[in-house]
């Protein structure tokens, strides 16, 4: 019997068959899922550098940076886990309303039940855990499209955020935490809803949310590219049947991803409540589409199985720059939506081209 | 030739679905370093036999024997723990994932502890390269996505993976049925490599032309029954074809098609059938 060493003695024609071609580093960079978003972000940044109508060209200063990164942070903390979920082959339409509902839950725990703010944060995360589990288990058990299941969650939460709040908050949909004594709220604000790096050129500093945004992106990149769970995310979205055949717990993976988007919603809720000290019913409703746009612009495949965590973060930066840029350019911000629609369409077309190229079988 | 111990045997295995005898009294043995081909037309009972061997369901009667002792597979995982791995045709790899990620999918090597536990990517890539080299494939780029490989190479990844994770018996279910001639040849080459590595291979196919060059033993099934069992020296590809299809029927069909030879496509089909039909009939 010949051994492994014998196997290598292939004839020239066989050698041609048995050697896999390598792709150049340059081509590989072009094929990375987040490459399109990086180019897009650079382009949008340059466009607003030219369109900047402020007297001292503030767009290029720290003031400009602070304003669009703040916007980007609120989109990005969500779009990155949403991207992971999309790579895992599922959607979550309850993400937008979750950012508002969790803020309200925390506000009510503090304002009505007089919880310490840190305990309220624990309670809010517990609430998010329940919502994430319900979404995940419902999708996995019913095998219905997650689009429908989480759309139902969205409406249930949206309705409850009005009805329940009106009921417990003296007929107002605005829960305000101002003027009272709220233990722990000041320290919670330090961690979640404060600012940092104040200087003479930037008196207001940057939002703490920006650090959370960076943290979430780094954490999700680590999970996706370095851990076993990351491997399972790609497999669950790429080919669930093959994944199951080799022993990947596809259902558990998907449930954990729904928990991820839910927890991210709670993080945004906590940040926004500690920043503003108030929360309003229906806050965040409709934002789920920004997160999905950011993820798609970031190169996450709608069908699942392909993408990155950096991509959706860059997508969030594009949306953040677009929203703030129109103000600097003194343009009519009513066109924001139109701009986003066009960007989304271009991104999907570009992604499709890259996806096809990545999969182009050599012959 | 010295008689070695069989890796796995089925003894008088039967399976019924409702009133249908999917499999009746089938006995076969798989030996290390040998390719056992299970041949049969559609509905012959090939997939029932694989499913029993891979633990999807147990036989109604008869037994599975490993190392001389009867065993019971409660589920596919138990079969795998006995070293029996089934490589499904298109359901073994994730196209958009890289070679090394696919290779270790579900069995990722890790390093570090607690929250810092992570995949040992360097080791994963190295092992994948070494194992693929054993199959005769030189991998230059471990990050290449499997979707860019040809169908034959994808099967090779699945075979190499099963071999690495301790499969003693590899069951290949119609590995060539969706492939062209050249790709089929490549897969057959990898089957031989697995055999050279001392694995027992069960090749399920309806194509005797693919089975004969690589097979050591041939088991023919027809309507759930064992039609014949031959060692390579006892049979020929013509004989196998005749046994499988019923040579007379094939000849007759080719004559009927010949009558329609004014239609070019029909004439080509008739020529192919005539070539497949054994000479003596």
Coordinates of C-alpha atoms in Angstrom, one line a residue:
Chain A
X1 CA 0.0 0.0 0.0
X2 CA 1.4 3.4 -0.9
X3 CA 1.6 6.1 1.7
X4 CA 1.0 9.8 1.7
X5 CA 4.5 10.3 0.3
X6 CA 3.6 8.1 -2.7
X7 CA 0.5 10.0 -3.3
X8 CA 2.4 13.1 -4.2
X9 CA 4.0 11.4 -7.2
X10 CA 1.4 12.8 -9.5
X11 CA 1.9 13.0 -13.2
X12 CA 2.1 16.4 -14.8
X13 CA -1.6 16.3 -16.0
X14 CA -2.7 15.2 -12.6
X15 CA -0.7 17.9 -10.9
X16 CA -2.6 20.4 -12.9
X17 CA -5.8 18.9 -11.6
X18 CA -4.6 18.6 -8.0
X19 CA -3.4 22.1 -7.4
X20 CA -5.7 24.9 -6.4
X21 CA -5.0 28.2 -7.9
X22 CA -4.2 31.1 -5.6
X23 CA -5.7 34.5 -5.9
X24 CA -3.5 37.5 -5.6
X25 CA -3.6 39.6 -2.5
X26 CA -4.9 42.5 -4.4
X27 CA -7.8 40.6 -5.8
X28 CA -8.6 39.2 -2.4
X29 CA -8.7 42.7 -0.9
X30 CA -11.2 43.7 -3.6
X31 CA -13.3 40.7 -2.8
X32 CA -13.5 41.4 0.9
X33 CA -17.2 42.0 1.9
X34 CA -16.4 45.4 3.5
X35 CA -14.3 46.7 0.6
X36 CA -17.3 48.4 -1.2
X37 CA -18.4 50.0 2.0
X38 CA -14.9 51.4 2.7
X39 CA -14.8 52.9 -0.8
X40 CA -18.4 54.3 -0.2
X41 CA -17.5 55.8 3.1
X42 CA -14.4 57.5 1.6
X43 CA -16.5 58.8 -1.3
X44 CA -19.3 60.2 0.9
X45 CA -16.7 61.8 3.2
X46 CA -15.0 63.5 0.2
X47 CA -18.3 64.6 -1.3
X48 CA -19.2 66.5 1.9
X49 CA -15.7 67.9 2.1
X50 CA -16.5 69.6 -1.2
X51 CA -20.1 70.5 -0.4
X52 CA -19.2 71.8 3.1
X53 CA -20.9 75.2 3.3
X54 CA -19.8 76.2 6.8
X55 CA -17.6 79.3 7.2
X56 CA -14.5 77.5 8.5
X57 CA -15.0 74.2 6.8
X58 CA -16.0 72.6 10.0
X59 CA -16.6 69.2 8.3
X60 CA -12.9 68.6 8.3
X61 CA -12.5 69.6 12.0
X62 CA -13.1 67.7 15.2
X63 CA -16.5 69.3 15.3
X64 CA -17.5 67.7 12.1
X65 CA -16.0 64.4 13.2
X66 CA -17.8 64.5 16.5
X67 CA -21.2 65.2 14.9
X68 CA -21.2 62.4 12.3
X69 CA -19.6 59.8 14.6
X70 CA -22.3 60.4 17.2
X71 CA -24.9 59.6 14.5
X72 CA -22.9 56.7 13.2
X73 CA -22.5 55.2 16.7
X74 CA -26.3 55.0 17.2
X75 CA -26.7 53.2 13.9
X76 CA -23.6 51.2 14.2
X77 CA -24.2 49.6 17.7
X78 CA -27.2 48.1 16.0
X79 CA -26.1 47.5 12.5
X80 CA -23.1 45.3 13.5
X81 CA -25.1 42.7 15.4
X82 CA -27.9 43.0 12.7
X83 CA -25.1 42.2 10.2
X84 CA -24.1 39.1 12.2
X85 CA -27.7 38.0 12.3
X86 CA -28.0 38.6 8.5
X87 CA -24.8 36.5 7.9
X88 CA -26.5 33.8 10.1
X89 CA -29.4 33.9 7.6
X90 CA -32.1 35.8 9.5
X91 CA -33.6 39.2 9.8
X92 CA -34.8 41.2 12.9
X93 CA -37.4 43.9 12.2
X94 CA -37.9 44.5 15.9
X95 CA -34.5 46.1 16.4
X96 CA -35.7 49.7 15.9
X97 CA -38.6 49.6 18.3
X98 CA -36.4 47.7 20.8
X99 CA -34.0 50.7 21.1
X100 CA -37.0 52.7 22.3
X101 CA -38.9 50.1 24.3
X102 CA -35.8 49.3 26.3
X103 CA -35.2 53.0 27.1
X104 CA -38.8 53.1 28.4
X105 CA -38.4 49.9 30.4
X106 CA -35.4 51.4 32.1
X107 CA -37.1 54.8 32.6
X108 CA -40.1 53.1 34.2
X109 CA -38.0 50.9 36.5
X110 CA -36.2 54.0 37.7
X111 CA -39.0 56.5 37.7
X112 CA -42.0 54.4 38.8
X113 CA -40.5 51.5 40.7
X114 CA -37.6 53.6 42.1
X115 CA -34.9 51.0 41.2
X116 CA -31.3 52.0 41.4
X117 CA -30.2 52.8 37.8
X118 CA -27.7 49.9 37.7
X119 CA -30.4 47.5 38.8
X120 CA -32.7 49.0 36.1
X121 CA -29.9 48.3 33.5
X122 CA -29.9 44.7 34.7
X123 CA -33.7 44.6 34.4
X124 CA -33.6 46.1 30.9
X125 CA -31.0 43.5 29.8
X126 CA -33.2 40.8 31.2
X127 CA -36.2 42.2 29.3
X128 CA -34.1 42.2 26.1
X129 CA -33.1 38.6 26.8
X130 CA -36.7 37.6 26.9
X131 CA -37.5 39.4 23.7
X132 CA -34.4 37.9 21.9
X133 CA -35.3 34.4 23.1
X134 CA -38.9 34.8 22.0
X135 CA -37.8 36.0 18.5
X136 CA -35.1 33.3 18.2
X137 CA -37.1 30.4 19.5
X138 CA -40.2 31.4 17.5
X139 CA -38.2 31.6 14.3
X140 CA -36.4 28.3 14.9
X141 CA -39.5 26.4 16.0
X142 CA -42.1 27.6 13.6
X143 CA -39.6 27.7 10.7
X144 CA -41.4 30.8 9.5
X145 CA -39.4 33.5 7.8
X146 CA -37.8 35.7 10.5
X147 CA -39.1 38.7 8.5
X148 CA -42.7 37.8 9.5
X149 CA -42.0 36.6 13.1
X150 CA -40.0 39.8 14.0
X151 CA -42.5 42.0 12.2
X152 CA -45.1 40.6 14.6
X153 CA -42.7 41.3 17.6
X154 CA -42.3 44.8 16.2
X155 CA -46.0 45.6 16.2
X156 CA -46.6 44.0 19.6
X157 CA -43.8 46.0 21.2
X158 CA -44.8 49.2 19.4
X159 CA -48.4 48.9 20.6
X160 CA -47.3 48.0 24.1
X161 CA -44.9 51.0 24.2
X162 CA -47.9 53.3 23.7
X163 CA -50.7 51.4 25.6
X164 CA -48.7 50.3 28.6
X165 CA -46.9 53.6 29.0
X166 CA -50.1 55.6 28.8
X167 CA -51.6 53.3 31.4
X168 CA -48.8 53.6 34.0
X169 CA -47.5 57.1 33.2
X170 CA -50.6 59.3 33.9
X171 CA -51.7 59.4 30.3
X172 CA -48.4 60.6 28.9
X173 CA -46.2 58.8 26.4
X174 CA -43.1 60.7 27.6
X175 CA -41.3 59.2 30.6
X176 CA -39.1 61.9 32.1
X177 CA -36.3 61.4 34.7
X178 CA -35.6 65.0 35.5
X179 CA -35.7 66.9 38.8
X180 CA -35.9 63.8 41.1
X181 CA -33.4 61.8 43.1
X182 CA -32.4 58.8 41.0
X183 CA -29.7 56.7 42.7
X184 CA -27.1 55.4 40.3
X185 CA -28.3 57.4 37.4
X186 CA -25.3 59.8 37.5
X187 CA -22.7 57.0 37.4
X188 CA -24.7 55.1 34.7
X189 CA -24.7 58.3 32.7
X190 CA -20.9 58.5 33.1
X191 CA -20.5 55.1 31.6
X192 CA -23.2 55.2 28.9
X193 CA -24.5 58.7 28.1
X194 CA -21.6 61.0 28.6
X195 CA -18.9 62.7 26.6
X196 CA -15.1 62.4 26.4
X197 CA -12.0 64.1 25.0
X198 CA -13.2 67.7 25.5
X199 CA -10.7 70.3 24.2
X200 CA -10.5 73.9 23.3
X201 CA -11.3 73.0 19.6
X202 CA -14.1 70.7 20.7
X203 CA -15.7 71.9 23.9
X204 CA -18.5 69.4 23.8
X205 CA -16.3 66.4 23.3
X206 CA -17.2 63.1 21.7
X207 CA -20.2 61.0 22.8
X208 CA -19.4 57.9 24.9
X209 CA -21.6 56.1 22.5
X210 CA -18.8 56.3 20.0
X211 CA -16.6 54.1 22.3
X212 CA -19.4 51.6 22.7
X213 CA -19.8 51.6 18.9
X214 CA -16.1 50.8 18.5
X215 CA -16.3 48.2 21.3
X216 CA -19.3 46.4 19.7
X217 CA -17.5 46.4 16.3
X218 CA -14.3 45.0 17.7
X219 CA -16.2 42.4 19.8
X220 CA -18.3 41.3 16.9
X221 CA -15.3 41.1 14.6
X222 CA -13.5 38.9 17.1
X223 CA -16.6 36.6 17.4
X224 CA -17.1 36.4 13.7
X225 CA -13.6 35.8 12.6
X226 CA -11.8 34.2 15.5
X227 CA -14.2 32.1 17.4
X228 CA -15.9 28.7 16.8
X229 CA -19.3 30.5 17.1
X230 CA -18.3 32.8 14.2
X231 CA -17.7 29.7 12.1
X232 CA -21.1 28.5 13.0
X233 CA -22.7 31.9 12.1
X234 CA -21.3 31.7 8.5
X235 CA -22.3 28.0 8.2
X236 CA -25.8 28.5 9.6
X237 CA -26.5 31.3 7.0
X238 CA -24.5 29.8 4.2
X239 CA -25.9 26.3 4.1
X240 CA -27.9 25.2 7.2
X241 CA -28.3 21.6 5.9
X242 CA -24.6 21.1 5.3
X243 CA -23.9 22.7 8.7
X244 CA -26.2 20.3 10.5
X245 CA -24.7 17.4 8.6
X246 CA -21.3 18.2 10.1
X247 CA -22.7 18.8 13.6
X248 CA -23.2 22.6 13.8
X249 CA -26.0 23.5 16.3
X250 CA -27.7 25.8 13.8
X251 CA -30.8 26.5 15.9
X252 CA -28.7 27.5 19.0
X253 CA -26.6 29.7 16.8
X254 CA -29.6 31.5 15.4
X255 CA -31.2 32.0 18.8
X256 CA -27.9 33.5 20.2
X257 CA -27.8 35.9 17.2
X258 CA -31.4 37.1 18.0
X259 CA -30.2 37.6 21.6
X260 CA -27.3 39.7 20.2
X261 CA -29.6 42.1 18.3
X262 CA -31.9 42.3 21.3
X263 CA -29.0 43.1 23.7
X264 CA -27.7 45.7 21.2
X265 CA -31.1 47.3 21.2
X266 CA -31.0 47.4 25.0
X267 CA -27.5 49.0 24.9
X268 CA -28.8 51.8 22.6
X269 CA -31.9 52.2 24.8
X270 CA -29.7 52.5 27.9
X271 CA -27.4 55.0 26.2
X272 CA -30.2 57.2 24.9
X273 CA -32.0 57.2 28.2
X274 CA -28.9 58.2 30.2
X275 CA -28.1 60.8 27.6
X276 CA -31.5 62.4 27.4
X277 CA -33.0 61.4 30.8
X278 CA -36.2 60.8 29.1
X279 CA -37.8 58.2 26.8
X280 CA -40.8 58.5 24.4
X281 CA -43.2 55.7 23.2
X282 CA -42.5 54.6 19.6
X283 CA -39.0 56.0 19.8
X284 CA -36.7 54.1 17.4
X285 CA -39.6 52.7 15.3
X286 CA -38.6 52.6 11.7
X287 CA -34.9 52.6 12.5
X288 CA -34.7 48.9 11.8
X289 CA -34.4 49.7 8.1
X290 CA -31.3 51.9 8.7
X291 CA -29.6 49.0 10.4
X292 CA -30.5 46.7 7.5
X293 CA -29.3 49.2 5.0
X294 CA -26.1 49.7 6.9
X295 CA -25.5 45.9 7.0
X296 CA -26.3 45.5 3.3
X297 CA -24.2 48.5 2.3
X298 CA -21.5 46.9 4.5
X299 CA -21.5 43.8 2.3
X300 CA -23.6 41.4 4.3
X301 CA -25.4 39.2 1.9
X302 CA -29.2 39.4 2.2
X303 CA -29.4 35.7 1.7
X304 CA -26.9 35.0 4.5
X305 CA -23.6 33.3 4.7
X306 CA -21.3 36.1 3.7
X307 CA -20.2 39.4 5.3
X308 CA -18.2 41.0 8.1
X309 CA -18.7 43.1 11.2
X310 CA -16.6 46.0 10.0
X311 CA -18.8 46.3 6.9
X312 CA -22.0 47.2 8.8
X313 CA -19.9 49.6 11.0
X314 CA -18.7 51.3 7.8
X315 CA -22.3 51.3 6.5
X316 CA -23.4 53.0 9.7
X317 CA -20.6 55.6 9.2
X318 CA -22.0 56.3 5.7
X319 CA -25.5 56.9 7.0
X320 CA -24.1 59.0 9.9
X321 CA -22.1 61.1 7.4
X322 CA -25.1 61.5 5.1
X323 CA -27.4 62.7 7.8
X324 CA -24.9 65.2 9.3
X325 CA -23.3 66.1 6.0
X326 CA -26.5 67.6 4.5
X327 CA -26.6 70.0 7.4
X328 CA -23.0 71.1 6.8
X329 CA -23.7 71.4 3.1
X330 CA -26.8 73.4 3.9
X331 CA -28.8 71.0 1.8
X332 CA -32.5 70.2 2.3
X333 CA -32.5 67.2 4.7
X334 CA -35.8 66.0 3.4
X335 CA -33.7 64.3 0.7
X336 CA -32.0 62.0 3.2
X337 CA -34.3 59.2 2.5
X338 CA -33.9 59.5 -1.2
X339 CA -30.1 59.5 -0.8
X340 CA -30.4 56.3 1.4
X341 CA -32.6 54.6 -1.1
X342 CA -30.1 55.2 -3.9
X343 CA -27.2 54.1 -1.8
X344 CA -29.0 51.0 -0.8
X345 CA -29.8 50.1 -4.4
X346 CA -26.2 50.7 -5.6
X347 CA -24.8 48.7 -2.7
X348 CA -27.0 45.7 -3.4
X349 CA -26.1 45.8 -7.1
X350 CA -22.4 46.1 -6.3
X351 CA -22.6 43.3 -3.7
X352 CA -24.2 41.0 -6.2
X353 CA -21.3 41.6 -8.6
X354 CA -18.7 40.9 -5.9
X355 CA -20.6 37.9 -4.6
X356 CA -20.8 36.4 -8.1
X357 CA -17.1 37.1 -8.6
X358 CA -16.2 35.5 -5.3
X359 CA -18.0 32.4 -6.3
X360 CA -16.9 32.2 -9.9
X361 CA -15.8 28.7 -10.3
X362 CA -12.6 28.2 -12.2
X363 CA -12.8 25.8 -15.1
Chain B
X1 CA -4.9 -13.2 -0.6
X2 CA -5.0 -13.1 3.2
X3 CA -8.5 -12.7 4.5
X4 CA -8.6 -9.6 6.8
X5 CA -11.3 -8.8 9.3
X6 CA -14.2 -6.8 7.9
X7 CA -14.6 -3.2 9.2
X8 CA -18.4 -3.4 9.0
X9 CA -20.8 -6.1 7.9
X10 CA -24.5 -6.4 7.3
X11 CA -25.9 -9.8 7.9
X12 CA -29.3 -10.7 6.3
X13 CA -30.5 -7.1 6.7
X14 CA -34.1 -6.4 5.8
X15 CA -36.2 -3.2 5.9
X16 CA -39.9 -2.7 5.0
X17 CA -41.8 0.5 4.5
X18 CA -45.5 -0.3 4.7
X19 CA -46.0 -3.2 2.4
X20 CA -42.9 -2.5 0.4
X21 CA -39.7 -4.6 0.9
X22 CA -37.1 -1.9 0.5
X23 CA -34.4 -4.3 1.4
X24 CA -34.4 -8.1 1.9
X25 CA -31.7 -10.3 3.3
X26 CA -28.8 -8.2 2.2
X27 CA -25.4 -9.4 3.3
X28 CA -22.2 -7.5 2.6
X29 CA -18.8 -6.8 4.2
X30 CA -16.5 -3.8 3.9
X31 CA -12.8 -4.4 4.3
X32 CA -10.0 -1.9 5.1
X33 CA -8.2 -0.7 2.0
X34 CA -10.9 -1.8 -0.3
X35 CA -13.6 -0.1 -2.3
X36 CA -17.0 -1.9 -2.1
X37 CA -19.3 -0.7 -4.8
X38 CA -23.0 -1.0 -4.3
X39 CA -24.7 -1.0 -7.7
X40 CA -28.3 -0.8 -8.6
X41 CA -30.9 1.1 -10.6
X42 CA -33.3 3.6 -9.0
X43 CA -35.4 1.9 -6.3
X44 CA -32.9 -1.0 -5.9
X45 CA -32.6 -0.2 -2.2
X46 CA -29.2 1.5 -2.3
X47 CA -30.3 4.5 -0.2
X48 CA -32.1 2.3 2.3
X49 CA -28.8 0.4 2.7
X50 CA -26.8 3.6 3.2
X51 CA -29.3 4.9 5.7
X52 CA -29.1 1.7 7.8
X53 CA -25.3 1.8 7.6
X54 CA -25.1 5.5 8.6
X55 CA -27.6 5.1 11.4
X56 CA -30.5 7.0 10.0
X57 CA -32.8 4.1 10.9
X58 CA -32.2 0.5 12.1
X59 CA -33.0 -2.6 10.0
X60 CA -36.2 -4.5 10.7
X61 CA -34.3 -7.7 10.9
X62 CA -30.7 -8.9 10.4
X63 CA -27.8 -7.2 12.1
X64 CA -24.9 -4.9 11.7
X65 CA -21.6 -6.3 12.8
X66 CA -18.4 -4.3 13.7
X67 CA -15.3 -6.1 14.7
X68 CA -17.2 -9.4 14.9
X69 CA -19.8 -8.1 17.4
X70 CA -23.3 -7.0 16.6
X71 CA -24.0 -3.2 17.0
X72 CA -27.0 -1.0 17.1
X73 CA -26.9 2.5 15.7
X74 CA -29.5 4.6 17.5
X75 CA -28.7 7.7 15.4
X76 CA -26.1 8.9 12.9
X77 CA -23.9 10.2 15.7
X78 CA -23.5 6.7 17.0
X79 CA -22.5 5.5 13.6
X80 CA -20.0 8.2 13.3
X81 CA -18.5 7.3 16.7
X82 CA -17.9 3.8 15.3
X83 CA -16.0 5.5 12.5
X84 CA -18.6 5.3 9.8
X85 CA -18.8 8.6 7.9
X86 CA -21.3 9.4 5.1
X87 CA -20.3 12.0 2.5
X88 CA -23.3 13.5 1.0
X89 CA -23.1 14.7 -2.5
X90 CA -23.9 18.4 -2.3
X91 CA -24.6 18.7 1.4
X92 CA -21.2 18.5 2.9
X93 CA -19.6 21.9 2.4
X94 CA -20.7 25.5 2.7
X95 CA -19.8 27.2 -0.6
X96 CA -19.2 30.7 0.7
X97 CA -16.8 29.6 3.5
X98 CA -13.1 29.2 3.1
X99 CA -11.3 25.8 2.8
X100 CA -10.0 25.7 6.3
X101 CA -13.3 26.9 7.9
X102 CA -15.2 24.2 6.0
X103 CA -12.7 21.5 6.8
X104 CA -13.1 22.0 10.6
X105 CA -16.7 23.1 10.6
X106 CA -18.4 21.6 13.7
X107 CA -15.0 20.3 15.0
X108 CA -13.0 23.5 15.3
X109 CA -9.6 23.3 17.1
X110 CA -9.4 26.0 19.8
X111 CA -6.8 27.5 22.0
X112 CA -7.0 29.8 25.0
X113 CA -9.4 29.7 27.9
X114 CA -12.7 31.2 29.0
X115 CA -13.7 34.3 27.1
X116 CA -10.4 34.2 25.2
X117 CA -11.0 30.8 23.7
X118 CA -10.6 31.1 20.0
X119 CA -10.1 29.0 16.9
X120 CA -6.5 27.9 16.4
X121 CA -6.5 29.1 12.8
X122 CA -2.9 28.5 12.2
X123 CA -3.2 24.9 13.2
X124 CA -6.4 24.5 11.3
X125 CA -4.9 25.8 8.1
X126 CA -1.8 23.6 8.5
X127 CA -3.7 20.4 9.2
X128 CA -6.1 21.1 6.3
X129 CA -3.1 21.6 3.9
X130 CA -1.5 18.3 5.2
X131 CA -4.7 16.4 4.9
X132 CA -5.5 17.7 1.4
X133 CA -1.9 16.9 0.4
X134 CA -2.7 13.3 1.4
X135 CA -5.5 13.4 -1.1
X136 CA -3.1 14.7 -3.7
X137 CA -4.3 18.3 -3.6
X138 CA -1.8 21.0 -3.1
X139 CA -3.5 23.9 -1.4
X140 CA -1.8 27.3 -1.9
X141 CA -4.5 29.5 -0.4
X142 CA -6.3 28.2 2.7
X143 CA -8.7 31.2 2.6
X144 CA -10.0 30.3 -0.9
X145 CA -13.8 29.8 -0.6
X146 CA -15.0 26.3 -1.4
X147 CA -17.6 27.7 -3.8
X148 CA -14.8 28.4 -6.3
X149 CA -13.7 24.8 -6.3
X150 CA -14.9 22.3 -8.8
X151 CA -17.5 19.8 -7.8
X152 CA -14.9 17.1 -7.7
X153 CA -12.6 19.1 -5.5
X154 CA -15.4 19.9 -3.1
X155 CA -16.0 16.2 -2.7
X156 CA -12.3 15.8 -2.0
X157 CA -12.6 18.3 0.8
X158 CA -15.4 16.3 2.3
X159 CA -13.5 13.0 1.9
X160 CA -10.3 14.4 3.4
X161 CA -12.3 15.8 6.3
X162 CA -14.0 12.5 7.0
X163 CA -10.6 10.7 6.8
X164 CA -9.0 13.2 9.2
X165 CA -11.8 12.9 11.7
X166 CA -11.2 9.2 12.1
X167 CA -13.6 7.6 9.6
X168 CA -12.7 4.0 9.1
X169 CA -15.5 3.5 6.7
X170 CA -16.5 6.1 4.1
X171 CA -19.9 5.9 2.5
X172 CA -20.1 8.0 -0.7
X173 CA -23.6 8.4 -2.0
X174 CA -23.6 8.8 -5.8
X175 CA -20.5 11.1 -5.7
X176 CA -20.3 11.3 -9.4
X177 CA -24.0 11.6 -10.4
X178 CA -24.0 15.4 -10.7
X179 CA -20.5 15.7 -12.3
X180 CA -19.1 15.7 -15.8
X181 CA -16.8 13.1 -17.1
X182 CA -13.5 14.8 -16.1
X183 CA -14.8 15.8 -12.6
X184 CA -16.1 12.3 -12.0
X185 CA -12.6 11.0 -12.8
X186 CA -11.1 13.4 -10.2
X187 CA -13.5 12.1 -7.5
X188 CA -12.7 8.5 -8.4
X189 CA -9.1 9.3 -8.0
X190 CA -9.8 10.6 -4.4
X191 CA -11.7 7.5 -3.6
X192 CA -8.6 5.5 -4.5
X193 CA -6.5 7.8 -2.3
X194 CA -8.9 7.1 0.6
X195 CA -8.5 3.4 -0.1
X196 CA -4.7 3.8 -0.1
X197 CA -4.9 5.4 3.3
X198 CA -6.4 2.1 4.5
X199 CA -10.0 3.2 4.7
X200 CA -12.9 1.0 3.7
X201 CA -14.9 2.8 1.1
X202 CA -18.6 2.1 0.1
X203 CA -19.3 3.6 -3.2
X204 CA -23.0 3.9 -4.1
X205 CA -23.6 4.4 -7.7
X206 CA -25.8 3.4 -10.7
X207 CA -22.9 3.7 -13.1
X208 CA -20.8 0.5 -13.5
X209 CA -18.3 2.5 -15.7
X210 CA -17.4 4.6 -12.7
X211 CA -17.5 1.6 -10.2
X212 CA -15.5 -0.9 -12.1
X213 CA -12.1 0.9 -12.4
X214 CA -12.0 1.7 -8.6
X215 CA -13.9 -1.1 -7.1
X216 CA -12.5 -4.2 -5.4
X217 CA -15.9 -5.8 -4.6
X218 CA -19.2 -5.3 -6.3
X219 CA -22.6 -5.8 -4.7
X220 CA -25.6 -5.6 -7.0
X221 CA -29.0 -4.8 -5.7
X222 CA -32.3 -5.2 -7.6
X223 CA -35.7 -4.3 -6.1
X224 CA -34.3 -4.7 -2.6
X225 CA -32.6 -8.0 -3.1
X226 CA -29.0 -9.0 -3.5
X227 CA -28.6 -9.8 -7.1
X228 CA -25.0 -10.8 -6.9
X229 CA -21.8 -10.1 -5.1
X230 CA -18.4 -10.3 -6.9
X231 CA -14.8 -9.7 -6.5
X232 CA -13.2 -7.7 -9.2
X233 CA -11.5 -10.7 -10.9
X234 CA -14.8 -12.5 -11.0
X235 CA -16.6 -9.9 -13.2
X236 CA -16.3 -7.4 -16.0
X237 CA -17.8 -4.0 -16.6
X238 CA -19.9 -5.6 -19.3
X239 CA -21.1 -8.2 -17.0
X240 CA -22.0 -5.6 -14.3
X241 CA -23.9 -3.5 -16.9
X242 CA -25.8 -6.5 -18.1
X243 CA -26.7 -7.6 -14.6
X244 CA -27.9 -4.2 -13.6
X245 CA -30.0 -3.1 -16.5
X246 CA -30.9 -6.4 -18.0
X247 CA -28.8 -6.4 -21.2
X248 CA -31.6 -7.7 -23.5
X249 CA -33.9 -4.8 -22.5
X250 CA -31.2 -2.3 -23.3
X251 CA -30.5 -3.8 -26.7
X252 CA -34.1 -3.8 -27.6
X253 CA -34.4 -0.2 -26.6
X254 CA -31.5 0.8 -28.7
X255 CA -33.0 -1.0 -31.7
X256 CA -36.3 0.9 -31.2
X257 CA -34.4 4.2 -31.0
X258 CA -32.4 3.2 -34.1
X259 CA -35.6 3.2 -36.0
X260 CA -36.0 6.9 -35.1
X261 CA -32.5 7.8 -36.3
X262 CA -33.7 10.5 -38.7
X263 CA -34.0 12.6 -35.6
X264 CA -30.3 13.5 -34.7
X265 CA -30.7 13.5 -30.9
X266 CA -32.4 10.1 -31.0
X267 CA -29.6 8.6 -33.2
X268 CA -27.0 9.8 -30.7
X269 CA -28.9 8.3 -27.8
X270 CA -29.2 5.0 -29.7
X271 CA -25.5 4.9 -30.4
X272 CA -24.8 5.5 -26.7
X273 CA -27.2 2.8 -25.6
X274 CA -25.7 0.4 -28.2
X275 CA -22.3 1.1 -26.8
X276 CA -23.5 0.4 -23.2
X277 CA -25.3 -2.8 -24.1
X278 CA -23.1 -5.9 -23.8
X279 CA -21.9 -7.4 -27.0
X280 CA -23.3 -10.9 -26.6
X281 CA -27.0 -10.0 -26.3

